[in-house]
Amino acid sequence: MNALTFPILRLLANGQFQSGEAMARHFGVTRATIWNALQDAETLGVRFFSVRGKGYRLPEPVNFIDAGRVLAALGTRGAEFSLDLHDQLPSTNTHLMARAATGAPHGLCVVAELQTQGRGRRGRVWQAGLGHSLTFSVLWRFDCGAGALSGLSLATGIALMRALSELGVSNAGLKWPNDVLHEHRKLAGILIELSGDMDGPSAAVIGIGLNLHLPEHLLKTIDQAATDLNRLGSHPADSSVVLGSVLRHLAMVLEQFEQQGFDSLRAEWMALHAYENRPVSLLMPDGREIEGIATGIAIDGALLVKTEAGLQRFAAGDVSLRRLS
Ligand code: ATP
């Protein structure tokens, strides 16, 4: 990547026009060098306007992460995390999984301003451009084995919901096992990847994508209804405050998860489930669809559904839950 690309994007972050000449002077380079760096931004999918006589501007202001504000929002929980901020990464989960394998510390949080190949479950894609979505992954090391972590994505959902509530977002809900919805539109997704022995210790990379501001062109490329924090609030979300708040709640929820198990969080999760007691359909890996009424979750985070065949339990694995209207 061109070393000037992100410094230039930071100059353009306020969404105002900056002339190529002024930016060239600022960095002590030629206008052609500025142009080349912006071409590089374009290849990363960053859109900008270029107007003769005025210069360049981004379509919208971009709120870059500020480590100081993240730490302020983390408060006393700040000591539990170390932040690793990146301008651009293909996938924060992939990056952190590799670092976890070579001994990265508990609490390491990798954040990408621009994630170009974000992943969902089973090869699906998390779409995000610069400033569109807060994309980060946290490494959490557990003494127990990976087998005991089946409720972890649900616990993470609770942390996200507590943070959203603190940030003034109402009417959000959880969709089993790993999504945050707002009025049936997806606001955030969670992707957990585990490593380690079945008997322990184990390590979890907890990946989160939380939409900040999805432009119309991006919304159209997402194959389900989606929304973002800016559409829900009266003022633009400060990504640093959002990140600090999510991490602080994550630390609190994971402490409870480790000390008391997922069972202690189960009632809170069910109260937040968007489809609790609603008709749902489960898409099975073999293509079958099973319909029923979502009826809570088990102590290991499995979904319980009242079906024609009786009460059935579904482990997250390869099952996808859909609402039946
Ligand atoms: P499941 O119920 O199996 O988790 P899912 O469709 O939510 O199903 P995930 O793997 O959790 O699948 O998330 C990936 C999906 O999320 C994509 O296939 C797409 O439909 C949707 N998606 C991708 N990017 C975004 C985004 N920025 N905001 C909201 N939704 C998105």
Coordinates of C-alpha atoms and ligand atoms in Angstrom, one line a residue:
M1 CA 0.0 0.0 0.0
N2 CA 1.1 3.5 -0.8
A3 CA 2.5 5.1 2.5
L4 CA 0.7 8.4 1.8
T5 CA -2.7 6.9 1.2
F6 CA -4.0 7.0 4.8
P7 CA -2.3 10.2 5.8
I8 CA -4.1 11.8 2.9
L9 CA -7.4 10.1 3.8
R10 CA -7.0 11.5 7.4
L11 CA -6.6 15.0 5.9
L12 CA -9.8 14.5 4.0
A13 CA -11.6 13.0 7.0
N14 CA -13.7 16.1 7.6
G15 CA -15.5 15.7 4.3
Q16 CA -14.3 19.1 3.0
F17 CA -12.5 19.8 -0.2
Q18 CA -8.7 19.9 0.0
S19 CA -6.7 21.0 -3.1
G20 CA -4.1 18.7 -4.5
E21 CA -1.7 21.6 -4.3
A22 CA -2.3 22.2 -0.6
M23 CA -1.9 18.5 0.2
A24 CA 1.2 18.3 -1.9
R25 CA 2.7 21.2 0.1
H26 CA 1.6 19.7 3.4
F27 CA 3.4 16.4 2.7
G28 CA 6.3 18.0 0.7
V29 CA 5.6 15.9 -2.4
T30 CA 4.3 16.6 -5.9
R31 CA 0.6 16.7 -6.9
A32 CA 1.2 13.6 -9.0
T33 CA 2.3 11.8 -5.8
I34 CA -1.0 12.8 -4.1
W35 CA -2.9 11.6 -7.2
N36 CA -1.1 8.2 -7.1
A37 CA -1.9 7.8 -3.4
L38 CA -5.5 8.5 -4.1
Q39 CA -5.6 6.0 -6.9
D40 CA -4.4 3.5 -4.4
A41 CA -7.3 4.4 -2.1
E42 CA -9.6 3.8 -5.0
T43 CA -8.3 0.3 -5.5
L44 CA -9.1 -0.3 -1.8
G45 CA -12.7 0.7 -2.6
V46 CA -12.6 4.2 -1.1
R47 CA -14.7 6.6 -3.1
F48 CA -13.9 10.3 -3.3
F49 CA -14.9 13.3 -5.5
S50 CA -12.3 15.0 -7.6
V51 CA -13.4 18.5 -8.9
R52 CA -11.2 20.7 -11.0
G53 CA -10.3 23.9 -9.2
K54 CA -11.5 22.6 -5.8
G55 CA -9.5 19.4 -5.2
Y56 CA -10.6 16.2 -3.6
R57 CA -13.2 15.3 -0.9
L58 CA -14.7 12.2 0.6
P59 CA -18.5 11.7 0.1
E60 CA -19.0 11.8 3.9
P61 CA -16.8 12.8 6.9
V62 CA -14.9 9.8 8.3
N63 CA -14.5 9.3 12.0
F64 CA -11.0 7.7 12.5
I65 CA -10.3 5.9 15.8
D66 CA -8.5 7.8 18.4
A67 CA -6.8 5.6 21.0
G68 CA -7.0 8.2 23.7
R69 CA -10.8 8.4 23.4
V70 CA -11.1 4.6 23.3
L71 CA -9.1 4.4 26.6
A72 CA -11.2 7.2 28.1
A73 CA -14.4 5.2 27.3
L74 CA -12.9 2.0 28.6
G75 CA -12.3 3.6 32.0
T76 CA -10.9 1.3 34.6
R77 CA -11.2 -1.7 32.2
G78 CA -8.5 -0.1 30.0
A79 CA -5.8 -2.1 31.7
E80 CA -7.3 -5.3 30.4
F81 CA -6.8 -4.5 26.7
S82 CA -4.0 -3.5 24.4
L83 CA -5.0 -1.7 21.2
D84 CA -3.5 -2.5 17.8
L85 CA -4.8 0.0 15.3
H86 CA -4.4 -0.7 11.6
D87 CA -5.3 1.6 8.7
Q88 CA -6.2 -1.4 6.5
L89 CA -6.4 -5.2 7.0
P90 CA -8.1 -7.9 4.9
S91 CA -9.7 -9.4 8.0
T92 CA -9.1 -8.5 11.7
N93 CA -10.1 -12.1 12.7
T94 CA -7.6 -13.6 10.3
H95 CA -4.8 -11.3 11.4
L96 CA -5.5 -11.9 15.1
M97 CA -5.8 -15.7 14.7
A98 CA -2.3 -15.7 13.2
R99 CA -1.0 -13.6 16.0
A100 CA -2.7 -15.8 18.6
A101 CA -0.9 -18.8 17.2
T102 CA 2.4 -17.1 17.9
G103 CA 1.7 -16.1 21.5
A104 CA -0.2 -12.7 21.3
P105 CA -1.4 -11.6 24.7
H106 CA -4.9 -12.0 26.2
G107 CA -6.9 -8.8 25.6
L108 CA -5.2 -7.8 22.4
C109 CA -7.7 -5.9 20.3
V110 CA -7.0 -5.5 16.6
V111 CA -8.9 -2.7 14.9
A112 CA -9.0 -1.9 11.2
E113 CA -10.2 1.4 9.8
L114 CA -10.8 -0.3 6.5
Q115 CA -11.4 -4.1 6.4
T116 CA -11.4 -5.3 2.8
Q117 CA -12.2 -9.0 3.2
G118 CA -14.3 -9.2 6.3
R119 CA -15.7 -12.7 7.0
G120 CA -19.1 -14.0 8.3
R121 CA -19.9 -17.6 9.1
R122 CA -19.3 -20.4 6.6
G123 CA -17.5 -18.3 4.0
R124 CA -20.0 -15.4 4.0
V125 CA -18.7 -11.9 3.7
W126 CA -18.9 -8.9 6.1
Q127 CA -19.2 -5.8 3.9
A128 CA -17.6 -2.5 5.0
G129 CA -15.8 0.4 3.5
L130 CA -13.8 3.2 5.1
G131 CA -15.9 4.7 7.9
H132 CA -18.8 2.4 7.3
S133 CA -18.4 -0.2 10.0
L134 CA -16.4 -0.5 13.2
T135 CA -14.4 -3.7 12.6
F136 CA -12.3 -5.3 15.3
S137 CA -11.3 -8.6 16.9
V138 CA -10.3 -9.3 20.5
L139 CA -8.2 -12.2 21.7
W140 CA -9.5 -13.8 24.9
R141 CA -7.5 -16.7 26.5
F142 CA -9.5 -19.2 28.6
D143 CA -8.2 -21.9 31.0
C144 CA -11.1 -24.2 30.0
G145 CA -11.2 -26.1 26.7
A146 CA -12.8 -24.8 23.5
G147 CA -15.7 -27.3 24.2
A148 CA -16.9 -25.2 27.1
L149 CA -17.1 -22.0 25.1
S150 CA -20.3 -22.8 23.2
G151 CA -22.2 -19.9 24.7
L152 CA -19.4 -17.3 23.9
S153 CA -21.0 -15.7 20.9
L154 CA -24.3 -15.3 22.8
A155 CA -22.4 -13.7 25.8
T156 CA -20.7 -11.4 23.3
G157 CA -24.1 -10.4 22.0
I158 CA -25.1 -9.4 25.5
A159 CA -22.0 -7.2 25.8
L160 CA -22.9 -5.5 22.5
M161 CA -26.5 -4.9 23.6
R162 CA -25.4 -3.4 27.0
A163 CA -23.1 -1.0 25.1
L164 CA -25.8 -0.1 22.6
S165 CA -28.2 0.6 25.4
E166 CA -25.5 2.8 27.1
L167 CA -25.1 4.6 23.7
G168 CA -28.8 5.4 23.7
V169 CA -29.9 2.8 21.1
S170 CA -33.3 1.4 21.9
N171 CA -35.3 -1.4 20.2
A172 CA -32.3 -3.5 19.3
G173 CA -32.4 -7.2 19.8
L174 CA -30.3 -10.3 19.4
K175 CA -30.8 -13.0 16.7
W176 CA -29.4 -16.4 17.7
P177 CA -26.6 -17.1 17.6
N178 CA -24.5 -14.1 16.5
D179 CA -26.3 -11.1 15.2
V180 CA -27.6 -7.8 16.6
L181 CA -30.7 -6.5 14.9
H182 CA -32.6 -3.3 15.0
E183 CA -36.2 -3.7 14.0
H184 CA -35.3 -6.8 11.9
R185 CA -32.3 -5.0 10.2
K186 CA -28.8 -6.2 10.9
L187 CA -26.8 -3.7 12.9
A188 CA -23.8 -5.9 14.0
G189 CA -22.4 -9.4 13.5
I190 CA -20.1 -11.5 15.6
L191 CA -17.7 -14.1 14.4
I192 CA -15.9 -16.3 17.0
E193 CA -13.0 -18.5 16.1
L194 CA -11.5 -20.9 18.6
S195 CA -8.2 -22.6 19.0
G196 CA -6.6 -24.8 21.6
D197 CA -7.2 -28.2 23.2
M198 CA -10.6 -29.6 24.0
D199 CA -9.5 -29.9 27.7
G200 CA -7.9 -26.4 27.7
P201 CA -6.4 -24.0 27.7
S202 CA -8.0 -22.4 24.7
A203 CA -8.1 -19.0 22.9
A204 CA -11.0 -17.2 21.3
V205 CA -10.8 -14.6 18.6
I206 CA -14.0 -12.5 19.0
G207 CA -14.6 -10.6 15.8
I208 CA -17.2 -7.8 15.7
G209 CA -18.5 -5.7 12.9
L210 CA -20.8 -2.9 14.0
N211 CA -22.2 -0.6 11.4
L212 CA -21.6 3.1 11.8
H213 CA -22.7 4.6 8.5
L214 CA -23.6 2.4 5.5
P215 CA -23.9 4.4 2.3
E216 CA -26.8 3.5 0.0
H217 CA -24.5 1.9 -2.6
L218 CA -23.2 -0.5 0.1
L219 CA -26.7 -1.2 1.6
K220 CA -27.7 -2.4 -1.9
T221 CA -25.0 -5.0 -2.1
I222 CA -25.9 -6.6 1.3
D223 CA -28.4 -9.5 0.7
Q224 CA -30.4 -8.9 3.8
A225 CA -31.9 -5.8 5.5
A226 CA -29.1 -3.8 7.4
T227 CA -28.9 -0.6 9.3
D228 CA -26.3 1.5 11.1
L229 CA -25.8 3.6 14.2
N230 CA -26.1 6.9 12.4
R231 CA -29.5 6.0 11.1
L232 CA -30.6 5.3 14.7
G233 CA -29.1 8.2 16.6
S234 CA -29.6 12.0 16.5
H235 CA -25.9 12.6 15.9
P236 CA -23.0 10.7 14.2
A237 CA -21.6 8.0 16.3
D238 CA -18.1 8.5 17.6
S239 CA -16.4 5.2 16.7
S240 CA -13.8 5.6 19.5
V241 CA -16.5 5.9 22.2
V242 CA -18.4 3.0 20.7
L243 CA -15.4 0.8 20.6
G244 CA -14.4 1.7 24.2
S245 CA -17.9 1.1 25.4
V246 CA -18.2 -2.3 23.7
L247 CA -14.8 -3.4 25.0
R248 CA -15.7 -2.3 28.6
H249 CA -18.9 -4.3 28.5
L250 CA -17.2 -7.3 26.9
A251 CA -14.7 -7.4 29.8
M252 CA -17.5 -7.4 32.3
V253 CA -19.6 -10.0 30.5
L254 CA -16.6 -12.3 29.9
E255 CA -15.6 -12.1 33.6
Q256 CA -19.1 -13.3 34.5
F257 CA -19.0 -15.9 31.7
E258 CA -15.7 -17.3 33.1
Q259 CA -16.6 -17.2 36.7
Q260 CA -20.3 -18.3 36.7
G261 CA -20.7 -19.8 33.2
F262 CA -23.1 -18.9 30.4
D263 CA -26.1 -20.1 32.5
S264 CA -25.8 -16.9 34.6
L265 CA -26.4 -14.8 31.5
R266 CA -29.1 -17.0 29.9
A267 CA -32.2 -15.1 31.2
E268 CA -30.7 -11.8 30.1
W269 CA -30.0 -13.3 26.6
M270 CA -33.6 -14.6 26.3
A271 CA -35.0 -11.3 27.3
L272 CA -33.0 -9.7 24.4
H273 CA -33.8 -12.4 21.8
A274 CA -35.7 -10.7 18.9
Y275 CA -37.4 -14.0 18.0
E276 CA -38.3 -15.3 21.5
N277 CA -41.7 -17.0 21.3
R278 CA -42.0 -16.2 17.6
P279 CA -42.4 -18.5 14.7
V280 CA -39.1 -19.3 13.1
S281 CA -37.5 -21.4 10.5
L282 CA -34.2 -23.2 10.8
L283 CA -32.1 -23.8 7.7
M284 CA -30.2 -27.0 8.1
P285 CA -26.8 -27.8 6.5
D286 CA -28.5 -30.4 4.2
G287 CA -31.0 -27.8 2.9
R288 CA -33.9 -28.9 5.1
E289 CA -36.0 -26.3 6.8
I290 CA -37.5 -26.9 10.2
E291 CA -40.3 -24.6 11.5
G292 CA -41.4 -24.0 15.0
I293 CA -41.6 -21.5 17.8
A294 CA -38.3 -20.2 19.4
T295 CA -38.6 -21.2 23.0
G296 CA -35.5 -20.1 24.8
I297 CA -32.0 -21.4 24.9
A298 CA -30.2 -24.2 26.8
I299 CA -27.4 -23.7 29.3
D300 CA -24.8 -24.3 26.6
G301 CA -26.4 -21.7 24.3
A302 CA -28.2 -24.2 22.0
L303 CA -31.5 -22.8 20.6
L304 CA -34.7 -24.6 21.8
V305 CA -37.5 -24.7 19.3
K306 CA -41.0 -26.2 19.7
T307 CA -41.6 -28.1 16.5
E308 CA -44.2 -30.6 15.3
A309 CA -41.8 -33.3 16.5
G310 CA -41.6 -31.8 20.0
L311 CA -39.0 -29.6 21.7
Q312 CA -35.8 -29.7 19.6
R313 CA -32.4 -28.3 20.4
F314 CA -30.1 -26.8 17.8
A315 CA -26.4 -26.1 18.3
A316 CA -25.1 -23.0 16.4
G317 CA -22.7 -24.9 14.1
D318 CA -24.1 -24.9 10.6
V319 CA -27.7 -23.9 11.4
S320 CA -29.2 -20.5 10.3
L321 CA -32.3 -19.0 12.0
R322 CA -34.9 -17.0 10.1
R323 CA -38.0 -15.3 11.2
L324 CA -41.3 -16.5 9.8
S325 CA -43.7 -13.6 9.3
Ligands
ATP1 P1 -26.7 -16.7 10.3 O1 -28.1 -16.7 10.8 O2 -26.3 -18.1 9.8 O3 -25.6 -16.2 11.2 P2 -26.2 -14.5 8.5 O4 -26.8 -14.3 7.1 O5 -26.5 -13.4 9.5 O6 -26.8 -15.9 9.0 P3 -23.4 -14.2 9.1 O7 -22.3 -15.2 8.6 O8 -23.7 -14.1 10.5 O9 -24.7 -14.7 8.3 O10 -23.1 -12.8 8.5 C1 -22.8 -12.6 7.1 C2 -24.0 -12.0 6.4 O11 -24.3 -10.7 6.9 C3 -23.8 -11.7 4.9 O12 -24.0 -12.9 4.2 C4 -24.8 -10.6 4.6 O13 -26.1 -11.1 4.4 C5 -24.8 -9.8 5.9 N1 -23.9 -8.7 5.9 C6 -22.7 -8.5 5.3 N2 -22.2 -7.3 5.6 C7 -23.1 -6.7 6.4 C8 -23.1 -5.4 7.0 N3 -22.1 -4.5 6.9 N4 -24.2 -5.1 7.8 C9 -25.2 -6.0 7.9 N5 -25.2 -7.2 7.4 C10 -24.2 -7.5 6.6

